[in-house]
Amino acid sequence: MQRGICILSTNIAVDARNVGKIYGNGAGAVTALGDVSIAIEKGEFFTLLGPSGCGKTTLLRCIAGFETPTTGTIHLSGRDITYDPPYQRPVNTVFQSYALFPHLSVAQNVGFGLKMQGTPASDVAKAVERVLALVKLEAFADRLPQQLSGGQQQRVALARALAPEPEVLLLDEPLSALDLKLRKEMQSELKRLQTETGITFIFVTHDQEEALTMSNRIGVMSAGALLQVGTPHDIYESPVNRFVADFIGETNFLEGEVEGGQVRIGTGDLLAVDLNGETGGVTLAIRPEQVSVKAADAQLSGKITEATYLGTDTHYTIGLGDGSHLVARVQSNSVAAFGVGDTVGIAIDAKAVQVLKS
Amino acid sequence: MSRQTPGRSKGLNGWLLSTPALILLLLAASGPLLIVAVYSVLEKGDYSGVRWILSGEGWFRVLFEKDIFDHTISLADANLSIFWRSFKLSIATTVITFAFGLPTAWFIATRPAKSRAFWLFLITIPFWTNLLIRTFAIMEVIRNQGILNTFLMHFGLISEPIQILYTDTAVLMGMTYVYLPLMVLPLYAAIDRFDFRLIEAGYDLYASRWQVLRGVILPIIKPGIIAGCILVFIPSLGAYVTPRVLGGGKNMMIGNFIELQFGQGQNWPLGAALSTVLLLVVLVSLLVYTRASSRDNPNG
Ligand SMILES: Nc1ncnc2c1ncn2[C@@H]1O[C@H](COP(=O)(O)OP(=O)(O)OP(=O)(O)O)[C@@H](O)[C@H]1O
Ligand SMILES: [Mg+2]
């Protein structure tokens, strides 16, 4: 696992090598990170995605310097920072709780980092003005944090972390406290800021949609391990295992057996799919939008057990002969509406089916 | 219950109900103060008490003295040194209790919630015993044949006892011990409310430990610091028992000096004037403190 060393250090912002973190010791020890290796490129919008408790915050805190990894090293632009204290790392954090200083005005909060670095007061003032303009909070410079709305506080936290122009910005579920509309707004705002500043963003979320829309690359984590790293397209279209497929978007899983270049599923039907070299027992991962529903006979047939109208799309849950189910997402106006109890034909876009080892 | 004109009858009832308390407050708090103020501008009686003749003598003697033979006026150095010592010892007590109190309060506030009550309980134990008894206990520790000197001599660290008792150091030790809980409790209350995540935010933004303490922690717990300092400084300034027992007769503080005027000194107007001065100093320092805290925190 010496992969990190081979990568040109000039392109890599954060290089975590075999990072493990165990909290506590003895019987009460918790392994938060197993053996995580990851190289995050400069200027990248990188998202760590995973269910609650999988170690996202822990990895972020190791990069920020609030935790020391139990094993492994962390390099920043080629320099080993594993044991550097947080105040010596050119890395800033946007905390989930914002953690704004309540006794300081918005401008003082934003200027705090620069002031601590010993920047002359006049330069601090200029930088604060510039960053406040970036997050559109010029009018609020003299307010105290408690006189701001949640979304405004969020932007102050962002401005405060951006002002010292860190090499890497860490964002731990920064949007989770906002309501849906504000959240969407902040998503595009964040994306814009990242592009404008060129700073490497490492963003933590457990919202797969947020991860897909915002990131250059995504790292999917589970139980302290990094399962897959790739572009949103890679992760969505070719998940490496059932967990990733399930976590990113809705997925149907059909168990089957490879038989003469095809896969025989539970209903006894044979499906011609790209086997990708798999043999024996396999799991087929099928996205709901790759399942089409027809009135006439097709590859498979089933009975609709549930129909959910979602505006432009309709979701059909279809029971197959062997008791398994498939969810299909079809455009509401593309076919005649079916009802619960209707027997329908099912066609699966074979090229889009992912074959995973069972 | 009658529900007509609730506002007015409530207000009236409120006043009626609190009248006994108000009368008591008026009599118990303002009455004595008034008597003290009046006595300070009367003439001193032959042995004690006052004669009901208006006189500035009491106030004059606070700062000045008149030679009995040639009637020349000079500053009363003895009084000034007592004021100075009181002030110095009170400031020192406040500073030392703060230096000890801050880590103590921090320690308690960072314990798991379950054990915090236990530590707070330990802090309040001294309140259960009479101040006089506690002060004599300190005397037992620091006197020449006391525990401290015996211990140090036993281990050959010193060859003869250190004279601590009846010095300013003894008074300072006593006052620090007595007033420490009054510093710890408000500091604890402030630290308990402190959001510890702000410390990480400080470190993250390039502040060193010292800068986090000065720039983040201290300003945010400032109300607790101010409360603790007031609670220690004001009673220190008027301390009576501690300087009397541990300072001996010579190392007087204002409290002892005032007592002297009403007792052996037989100069009630001077005692009353001194009391009034002490009261004014306390009022002024309270005002300065509240000003300082409200200016720094316009919205708090
Ligand atoms: N200080 C700690 N002491 C002991 N265990 C901890 C500590 N911090 C985290 N853990 C444990 O480590 C594991 C990973 O926690 P972490 O906070 O990194 O998860 P997360 O992925 O950020 O989850 P979430 O999405 O809920 O924020 C969890 O099992 C958690 O209970
Ligand atoms: Mg987390």
XYZ file of C-alpha atoms and ligand atoms in Angstrom:
690
model
C 0.000 0.000 0.000
C 2.738 2.476 -0.951
C 0.612 3.927 -3.712
C 0.750 7.482 -2.356
C 4.488 7.738 -2.830
C 4.362 7.113 -6.576
C 1.985 10.012 -7.201
C 3.628 13.295 -8.155
C 3.508 15.369 -5.007
C 3.017 18.585 -6.978
C -0.540 17.620 -7.912
C -1.544 16.254 -4.552
C -2.901 18.476 -1.809
C -3.685 15.895 0.864
C -2.138 12.455 0.819
C -3.312 10.150 3.577
C -1.394 6.879 3.703
C -2.706 3.878 5.621
C -4.397 6.100 8.185
C -5.964 4.255 11.099
C -7.574 5.708 14.186
C -8.549 3.832 17.308
C -10.300 5.749 20.077
C -9.640 4.574 23.612
C -7.874 1.360 24.458
C -8.498 -2.056 25.936
C -12.031 -3.383 25.904
C -13.627 0.004 25.150
C -11.511 0.698 22.060
C -13.392 1.874 18.977
C -11.814 1.542 15.546
C -13.041 4.646 13.759
C -10.706 4.309 10.762
C -9.271 0.999 9.586
C -6.654 1.593 6.923
C -7.535 4.547 4.769
C -5.318 5.692 1.904
C -6.431 8.547 -0.259
C -4.814 11.181 -2.445
C -6.773 14.374 -2.942
C -5.693 16.570 -5.809
C -5.075 20.285 -5.677
C -8.095 22.395 -6.547
C -10.425 19.441 -6.288
C -13.904 19.396 -4.771
C -13.653 16.090 -2.959
C -16.570 14.628 -1.045
C -16.451 12.014 1.677
C -19.745 10.189 1.656
C -20.944 7.509 4.008
C -23.493 6.575 6.627
C -23.433 7.909 10.168
C -20.523 6.679 12.268
C -18.389 5.474 9.332
C -15.465 7.724 10.268
C -15.880 10.763 8.006
C -15.474 13.283 10.800
C -12.559 11.321 12.220
C -10.683 11.433 8.906
C -11.366 15.154 8.605
C -10.171 15.771 12.179
C -6.950 13.870 11.441
C -6.343 16.130 8.445
C -7.167 19.249 10.491
C -4.889 18.126 13.312
C -7.475 17.725 16.084
C -6.780 13.997 16.227
C -3.531 12.149 15.731
C -3.861 8.990 13.632
C -3.028 5.796 15.500
C -1.270 4.506 12.395
C -0.252 5.958 9.045
C 0.816 9.393 7.889
C -0.774 12.456 6.369
C 1.103 14.630 3.886
C 0.101 18.098 2.791
C 1.638 19.220 -0.509
C 4.359 16.641 0.008
C 5.158 17.656 3.604
C 4.506 15.234 6.470
C 2.050 16.968 8.823
C 0.873 13.922 10.769
C 2.040 15.327 14.098
C 1.788 19.066 13.457
C -0.615 20.955 15.737
C -3.695 22.431 13.993
C -2.399 25.997 14.212
C 0.630 25.076 12.107
C -1.367 23.553 9.253
C -2.496 25.680 6.305
C -5.837 23.912 6.576
C -9.072 25.512 7.800
C -12.329 23.953 8.900
C -15.956 24.966 8.509
C -17.518 23.391 11.572
C -20.924 21.816 11.485
C -21.898 23.899 14.533
C -20.252 26.959 12.863
C -18.354 27.639 16.146
C -18.334 31.401 15.529
C -16.763 33.503 18.278
C -19.770 35.049 20.033
C -17.805 37.983 21.470
C -16.459 39.127 18.115
C -18.230 40.927 15.282
C -18.621 39.306 11.873
C -15.598 41.237 10.584
C -13.501 40.278 13.615
C -14.501 36.646 13.227
C -13.481 36.661 9.590
C -10.215 38.462 10.362
C -9.315 36.200 13.303
C -7.123 33.761 11.394
C -5.163 36.459 9.588
C -4.681 38.393 12.822
C -3.320 35.286 14.540
C -0.908 34.803 11.650
C 0.446 38.282 12.358
C -0.921 39.987 9.254
C -0.825 43.817 9.571
C -4.185 45.294 10.581
C -4.686 47.216 7.335
C -4.169 44.064 5.260
C -6.544 42.158 7.531
C -9.206 44.814 6.977
C -8.765 44.613 3.218
C -8.925 40.824 3.166
C -12.002 40.802 5.416
C -13.765 43.206 3.082
C -12.886 41.086 0.066
C -13.999 37.784 1.631
C -17.212 39.288 3.026
C -18.008 40.473 -0.488
C -17.347 36.955 -1.758
C -20.031 35.556 0.564
C -22.260 38.639 0.105
C -22.200 39.713 3.738
C -20.642 43.198 3.418
C -23.653 44.773 5.105
C -23.294 42.624 8.203
C -19.643 43.304 9.061
C -20.397 44.939 12.420
C -23.059 42.538 13.632
C -22.461 39.925 16.296
C -23.006 36.279 15.261
C -26.132 35.927 17.397
C -27.746 38.748 15.391
C -27.600 36.679 12.196
C -29.831 33.998 10.724
C -28.623 30.405 10.434
C -27.766 30.766 6.757
C -25.869 33.995 7.373
C -23.920 32.413 10.232
C -23.075 29.589 7.864
C -21.642 32.071 5.397
C -19.626 33.809 8.119
C -18.157 30.447 9.103
C -17.258 29.899 5.465
C -15.748 33.378 5.125
C -13.765 32.928 8.329
C -12.246 29.702 7.060
C -11.532 31.134 3.583
C -9.966 34.420 4.713
C -6.499 33.022 5.536
C -6.468 31.413 2.049
C -5.746 27.887 3.276
C -4.389 25.219 0.962
C -7.243 22.956 1.946
C -10.704 23.734 3.281
C -12.456 21.062 5.321
C -16.239 21.187 5.529
C -17.975 18.814 7.928
C -21.635 18.592 6.931
C -21.813 22.378 6.737
C -25.286 22.419 5.230
C -27.047 19.887 7.414
C -28.581 22.517 9.709
C -30.189 24.458 6.860
C -33.642 23.986 5.387
C -33.980 22.507 1.914
C -34.223 25.757 -0.045
C -31.302 27.407 1.702
C -29.397 24.187 1.342
C -29.772 24.180 -2.429
C -28.705 27.820 -2.537
C -25.630 27.164 -0.410
C -24.707 24.141 -2.519
C -24.299 26.248 -5.623
C -22.717 29.027 -3.550
C -20.107 26.583 -2.239
C -19.435 25.264 -5.702
C -18.996 28.811 -6.992
C -16.626 29.738 -4.143
C -14.557 26.644 -4.746
C -14.199 27.415 -8.425
C -13.438 31.095 -7.809
C -10.834 30.540 -5.112
C -9.291 27.363 -6.511
C -8.887 26.055 -2.948
C -9.058 22.298 -2.416
C -12.357 21.461 -0.708
C -12.871 18.299 1.307
C -16.547 18.101 1.955
C -18.318 15.650 4.239
C -21.913 14.668 3.780
C -24.183 11.703 4.109
C -26.520 13.063 1.457
C -25.738 11.196 -1.766
C -27.527 13.696 -3.974
C -25.464 16.537 -2.555
C -22.313 14.496 -3.161
C -23.248 13.695 -6.766
C -24.115 17.252 -7.766
C -21.196 19.074 -6.144
C -18.092 16.915 -6.328
C -15.244 16.370 -8.743
C -14.612 13.076 -6.979
C -16.340 11.153 -4.238
C -14.928 8.779 -1.644
C -17.527 6.370 -0.309
C -16.831 5.184 3.223
C -18.295 2.476 5.381
C -17.287 1.292 8.841
C -13.906 3.019 8.837
C -12.914 1.909 5.349
C -12.815 3.689 2.007
C -14.796 1.473 -0.385
C -14.513 3.392 -3.622
C -13.049 6.617 -4.914
C -14.143 8.037 -8.216
C -16.044 10.662 -10.156
C -19.779 10.914 -9.478
C -20.309 9.203 -12.848
C -17.999 6.285 -11.945
C -19.544 5.814 -8.565
C -23.077 5.946 -9.877
C -22.593 3.880 -13.014
C -20.048 1.361 -11.789
C -20.253 0.864 -8.046
C -17.661 -1.668 -6.857
C -19.992 -3.479 -4.508
C -23.505 -3.743 -3.274
C -22.956 -1.282 -0.431
C -21.821 1.514 -2.745
C -24.582 0.786 -5.245
C -27.152 0.839 -2.476
C -25.814 3.973 -0.865
C -25.631 6.003 -4.066
C -29.124 6.344 -5.357
C -31.852 3.745 -5.365
C -30.849 0.343 -6.685
C -32.584 -2.977 -7.330
C -30.619 -6.080 -6.473
C -31.344 -9.435 -8.103
C -29.439 -12.534 -7.027
C -28.408 -14.908 -9.828
C -26.052 -17.566 -11.116
C -23.794 -17.298 -14.163
C -24.855 -19.842 -16.739
C -23.332 -20.015 -20.212
C -22.447 -16.335 -20.520
C -25.797 -15.217 -19.114
C -27.236 -14.859 -15.646
C -30.120 -17.001 -14.483
C -32.137 -15.106 -11.881
C -34.541 -16.416 -9.250
C -37.543 -16.423 -11.599
C -35.704 -18.876 -13.861
C -35.275 -16.294 -16.634
C -31.913 -15.788 -18.321
C -30.580 -12.237 -18.642
C -27.882 -11.347 -21.151
C -25.651 -8.863 -19.305
C -22.015 -7.811 -19.438
C -20.504 -10.311 -16.989
C -17.299 -8.376 -16.467
C -15.500 -11.671 -15.897
C -17.625 -12.751 -12.950
C -18.555 -16.383 -12.478
C -20.705 -18.341 -10.033
C -23.122 -16.501 -7.775
C -23.576 -12.831 -8.676
C -25.738 -9.887 -7.713
C -27.218 -7.717 -10.428
C -27.493 -4.047 -9.539
C -30.166 -2.339 -11.620
C -31.066 1.346 -11.355
C -34.843 2.005 -11.327
C -34.593 4.243 -14.395
C -33.098 1.337 -16.367
C -36.214 -0.730 -15.861
C -38.988 -0.060 -18.339
C -42.568 -1.179 -17.964
C -44.629 -2.335 -20.911
C -48.175 -3.560 -21.366
C -47.043 -6.352 -23.665
C -44.870 -9.341 -22.905
C -41.165 -8.657 -22.508
C -37.994 -10.149 -20.944
C -39.709 -10.598 -17.608
C -43.191 -10.190 -16.337
C -44.574 -9.200 -12.952
C -47.436 -7.702 -11.062
C -47.516 -4.101 -9.843
C -47.801 -4.010 -6.056
C -47.287 -0.305 -5.534
C -47.503 2.788 -7.725
C -46.241 6.143 -6.502
C -46.843 9.244 -8.581
C -43.944 11.725 -8.135
C -44.855 14.427 -10.648
C -42.652 13.937 -13.707
C -41.805 10.375 -12.659
C -43.834 7.453 -11.399
C -42.358 4.679 -9.280
C -43.724 1.172 -9.749
C -42.854 -1.631 -7.381
C -43.259 -4.843 -9.319
C -43.441 -8.273 -7.744
C -41.631 -10.982 -9.713
C -42.605 -14.636 -9.788
C -40.072 -15.718 -7.146
C -41.185 -13.191 -4.540
C -38.444 -10.628 -5.281
C -39.277 -7.047 -6.224
C -38.068 -4.545 -8.771
C -38.581 -0.818 -8.590
C -39.031 0.943 -11.923
C -38.927 4.669 -12.474
C -40.697 5.768 -15.617
C -41.590 9.183 -16.918
C -45.195 9.728 -16.029
C -46.289 10.773 -19.520
C -44.232 8.235 -21.519
C -46.549 5.288 -21.033
C -50.141 4.743 -20.116
C -50.547 4.739 -16.363
C -50.661 1.311 -14.786
C -52.473 0.514 -11.603
C -51.809 -1.736 -8.646
C -52.608 -5.344 -9.591
C -51.836 -4.916 -13.313
C -49.642 -7.584 -14.852
C -46.906 -5.939 -16.909
C -43.905 -6.784 -19.005
C -40.498 -5.641 -17.819
C -37.519 -4.749 -19.982
C -34.080 -4.193 -18.488
C -31.385 -2.254 -20.288
C -28.798 -5.028 -20.124
C -25.786 -2.786 -20.833
C -26.503 -0.700 -17.741
C -26.759 -3.622 -15.355
C -23.831 -3.910 -12.940
C -22.703 -7.430 -12.140
C -21.316 -7.676 -8.611
C -19.862 -10.687 -6.837
C -22.395 -12.088 -4.383
C -61.268 34.295 42.722
C -62.153 37.775 41.555
C -60.848 38.375 38.088
C -61.813 42.022 37.538
C -59.096 44.515 36.678
C -56.422 41.891 37.063
C -53.551 44.226 36.198
C -54.323 46.865 38.772
C -55.328 44.589 41.594
C -52.292 42.416 40.965
C -50.007 45.446 41.162
C -51.704 46.636 44.306
C -51.620 43.189 45.876
C -47.968 42.932 44.939
C -47.197 46.143 46.721
C -49.229 45.144 49.753
C -47.559 41.769 49.945
C -44.059 43.149 49.651
C -44.584 46.018 52.068
C -43.314 44.124 55.154
C -40.234 43.076 53.232
C -39.684 46.606 52.000
C -40.023 48.030 55.510
C -37.591 45.457 56.812
C -35.125 46.271 54.044
C -35.469 49.959 54.692
C -34.907 49.551 58.410
C -32.228 46.881 58.224
C -30.179 48.193 55.326
C -30.691 51.914 55.017
C -31.245 52.669 58.717
C -27.764 51.728 59.929
C -26.157 53.383 56.916
C -28.013 56.568 57.686
C -26.942 56.457 61.349
C -23.328 55.914 60.284
C -23.498 58.832 57.871
C -25.017 61.102 60.512
C -22.502 60.098 63.209
C -19.628 60.875 60.861
C -20.520 64.578 60.925
C -21.020 64.889 64.683
C -18.565 65.732 67.452
C -16.956 62.870 69.361
C -18.147 62.211 72.891
C -15.846 62.371 75.935
C -15.344 58.631 76.277
C -17.364 57.114 73.468
C -20.509 57.881 71.510
C -21.192 61.238 69.941
C -22.270 64.671 70.994
C -25.057 66.098 68.833
C -23.040 69.013 67.532
C -22.186 69.281 63.814
C -18.439 68.814 63.173
C -16.071 68.008 60.287
C -13.507 66.562 62.684
C -14.356 62.914 61.883
C -13.896 63.395 58.142
C -10.816 65.573 58.677
C -9.138 62.854 60.725
C -9.579 60.293 57.952
C -6.607 61.756 56.106
C -5.038 64.393 58.377
C -3.838 64.849 61.907
C -3.326 67.971 63.991
C -0.386 68.342 66.351
C -1.702 68.636 69.937
C 0.801 71.380 70.849
C 1.399 73.643 67.859
C -1.772 72.676 65.939
C 0.127 72.131 62.653
C -1.757 69.981 60.169
C -0.087 67.002 58.466
C -1.128 63.884 56.587
C -1.974 60.992 58.916
C 0.716 58.553 57.751
C -0.541 55.730 59.988
C -4.000 55.880 58.394
C -2.586 56.088 54.901
C -0.436 53.012 55.423
C -3.484 51.111 56.683
C -5.480 52.147 53.589
C -2.590 51.209 51.369
C -2.143 47.824 53.047
C -5.866 47.067 52.784
C -5.893 47.958 49.140
C -2.688 46.067 48.386
C -3.758 42.928 50.245
C -7.226 42.967 48.654
C -5.799 43.303 45.154
C -3.238 40.583 45.904
C -5.969 38.313 47.284
C -8.075 38.885 44.156
C -5.149 38.162 41.845
C -4.037 35.045 43.733
C -7.544 33.600 44.088
C -7.993 34.185 40.354
C -4.704 32.444 39.558
C -5.739 29.426 41.631
C -9.452 29.683 40.915
C -9.298 29.636 37.110
C -7.526 26.238 36.799
C -9.709 24.847 39.586
C -12.945 26.002 37.959
C -11.670 24.760 34.592
C -10.860 21.379 36.094
C -14.334 21.037 37.614
C -16.154 22.213 34.490
C -14.307 19.686 32.325
C -15.098 16.681 34.558
C -17.820 14.261 33.455
C -21.243 15.624 34.458
C -21.644 12.979 37.150
C -18.550 13.885 39.171
C -18.944 17.674 38.848
C -21.416 17.842 41.725
C -18.888 16.072 43.925
C -16.106 18.566 43.157
C -18.444 21.514 43.700
C -19.453 19.960 46.987
C -15.796 19.851 48.049
C -15.461 23.550 47.209
C -18.398 24.452 49.436
C -17.307 22.395 52.473
C -15.414 25.321 54.083
C -18.691 27.271 54.254
C -19.950 24.792 56.825
C -17.461 25.865 59.455
C -17.314 29.154 61.263
C -14.854 31.626 59.755
C -13.166 32.195 63.110
C -12.496 28.498 63.585
C -11.079 28.174 60.089
C -8.838 31.169 60.679
C -7.525 29.688 63.909
C -6.882 26.472 62.016
C -4.667 28.390 59.584
C -2.904 29.935 62.543
C -2.220 26.430 63.804
C -0.645 25.558 60.475
C 1.626 28.569 60.027
C 2.663 29.503 63.603
C 6.295 29.002 64.600
C 5.614 25.665 66.290
C 2.877 24.857 63.772
C 2.565 22.037 61.280
C 4.326 23.834 58.399
C 7.434 24.883 60.303
C 7.704 21.556 62.154
C 7.495 19.738 58.844
C 10.107 21.906 57.133
C 12.486 21.653 60.091
C 11.987 17.923 60.397
C 13.227 17.446 56.873
C 16.069 19.890 57.430
C 14.829 22.345 54.830
C 15.106 25.172 57.351
C 17.076 25.374 60.582
C 14.762 27.657 62.502
C 11.053 28.447 62.154
C 10.026 31.006 59.548
C 7.993 33.804 61.063
C 4.837 33.801 58.964
C 2.196 34.469 61.585
C 1.531 38.155 62.293
C 2.847 39.248 58.879
C 1.082 40.499 55.773
C 1.900 37.125 54.209
C -0.151 35.381 56.884
C -3.094 37.724 56.250
C -2.784 37.142 52.523
C -2.697 33.364 52.964
C -5.745 33.507 55.227
C -7.758 35.720 52.900
C -6.814 33.656 49.853
C -8.027 30.536 51.614
C -11.255 32.119 52.841
C -12.242 33.807 49.578
C -11.105 31.183 47.058
C -14.566 29.515 46.813
C -16.125 32.901 46.028
C -13.814 33.100 43.007
C -14.201 29.485 41.912
C -18.008 29.358 41.863
C -18.740 32.218 39.427
C -15.802 31.154 37.254
C -17.182 27.624 37.177
C -20.619 28.908 36.194
C -19.078 30.845 33.294
C -16.823 28.015 32.084
C -19.697 25.571 32.327
C -21.567 27.643 29.744
C -18.482 27.958 27.520
C -18.643 26.143 24.175
C -15.424 24.129 24.085
C -15.650 23.735 20.328
C -14.563 27.369 20.096
C -11.123 26.289 21.313
C -10.757 24.037 18.295
C -11.971 26.847 16.065
C -9.238 29.032 17.584
C -6.512 26.445 17.007
C -7.793 25.899 13.499
C -7.367 29.622 12.801
C -3.689 29.647 13.765
C -4.059 30.776 17.394
C -1.516 29.274 19.802
C -2.581 28.011 23.238
C -1.833 31.365 24.786
C -3.704 33.247 22.047
C -6.719 30.975 22.454
C -6.719 31.678 26.196
C -6.394 35.439 25.723
C -8.427 35.917 22.566
C -11.203 33.365 22.986
C -11.595 31.867 26.458
C -10.987 34.862 28.733
C -13.179 37.345 26.812
C -16.064 34.882 26.714
C -15.934 33.961 30.424
C -15.357 37.602 31.359
C -18.699 38.032 33.167
C -17.658 35.210 35.491
C -14.244 36.757 36.024
C -15.792 40.115 36.892
C -18.276 38.518 39.282
C -15.528 36.506 40.985
C -13.265 39.533 41.357
C -16.059 41.628 42.859
C -17.045 38.840 45.226
C -13.438 38.535 46.446
C -12.223 42.125 46.330
C -15.089 43.737 48.235
C -15.134 41.499 51.319
C -11.307 41.492 51.286
C -11.305 45.256 51.566
C -13.519 45.123 54.625
C -11.968 41.974 56.132
C -11.895 41.966 59.883
C -11.433 38.508 61.403
C -8.552 37.318 59.209
C -6.235 40.324 59.651
C -7.130 40.432 63.343
C -6.202 36.818 64.058
C -3.392 36.268 61.535
C -2.016 39.806 61.328
C -1.869 40.395 65.058
C -2.494 43.870 66.429
C 0.010 45.657 64.235
C -0.923 44.657 60.700
C -4.335 46.278 60.677
C -6.648 46.575 57.715
C -9.445 49.138 57.357
C -11.928 46.840 59.092
C -9.755 46.588 62.191
C -9.026 50.288 62.126
C -12.743 51.074 62.087
C -13.364 48.685 64.960
C -10.574 50.392 66.874
C -12.316 53.760 66.602
C -15.538 52.386 68.048
C -13.673 50.501 70.778
C -10.417 51.580 72.373
C -9.981 54.656 70.163
C -13.310 56.060 71.387
C -13.687 58.137 68.250
C -17.074 57.259 66.798
C -17.231 60.067 64.209
C -13.878 58.992 62.744
C -15.037 55.343 62.709
C -18.261 56.396 61.002
C -16.402 58.510 58.453
C -14.027 55.619 57.691
C -16.981 53.271 57.248
C -18.563 55.708 54.819
C -15.301 55.982 52.866
C -15.098 52.192 52.617
C -18.669 52.053 51.396
C -17.972 54.693 48.753
C -14.862 52.871 47.540
C -16.905 49.694 47.161
C -19.646 51.549 45.283
C -17.160 53.200 42.957
C -15.361 49.926 42.187
C -18.709 48.257 41.478
C -19.592 51.074 39.111
C -16.253 50.875 37.330
C -16.635 47.127 36.934
C -20.159 47.282 35.528
C -19.130 50.081 33.189
C -16.174 48.066 31.975
C -18.238 44.973 31.378
C -21.123 46.723 29.654
C -18.821 48.703 27.377
C -16.986 45.618 26.143
C -20.162 43.717 25.525
C -22.713 46.173 24.154
C -25.275 43.473 23.425
C -24.656 41.155 26.336
N -13.847 10.893 20.760
C -14.291 9.662 20.478
N -14.141 8.655 21.364
C -14.556 7.419 21.086
N -15.182 7.071 19.950
C -15.368 8.016 19.021
C -14.937 9.364 19.238
N -15.261 10.091 18.142
C -15.863 9.229 17.294
N -15.921 7.988 17.810
C -16.471 6.797 17.157
O -15.786 6.601 15.935
C -16.684 6.230 14.912
C -16.605 7.193 13.747
O -17.093 8.446 14.175
P -17.168 9.725 13.239
O -17.558 10.874 14.077
O -15.903 9.849 12.481
O -18.355 9.313 12.259
P -19.021 10.150 11.084
O -18.803 9.369 9.856
O -18.550 11.542 11.085
O -20.561 10.061 11.465
P -21.728 11.181 11.316
O -22.194 11.144 9.904
O -22.784 10.687 12.244
O -21.149 12.493 11.718
C -18.058 6.136 15.544
O -18.318 4.803 15.848
C -17.927 6.948 16.800
O -18.750 6.432 17.811
Mg -19.470 13.428 11.556
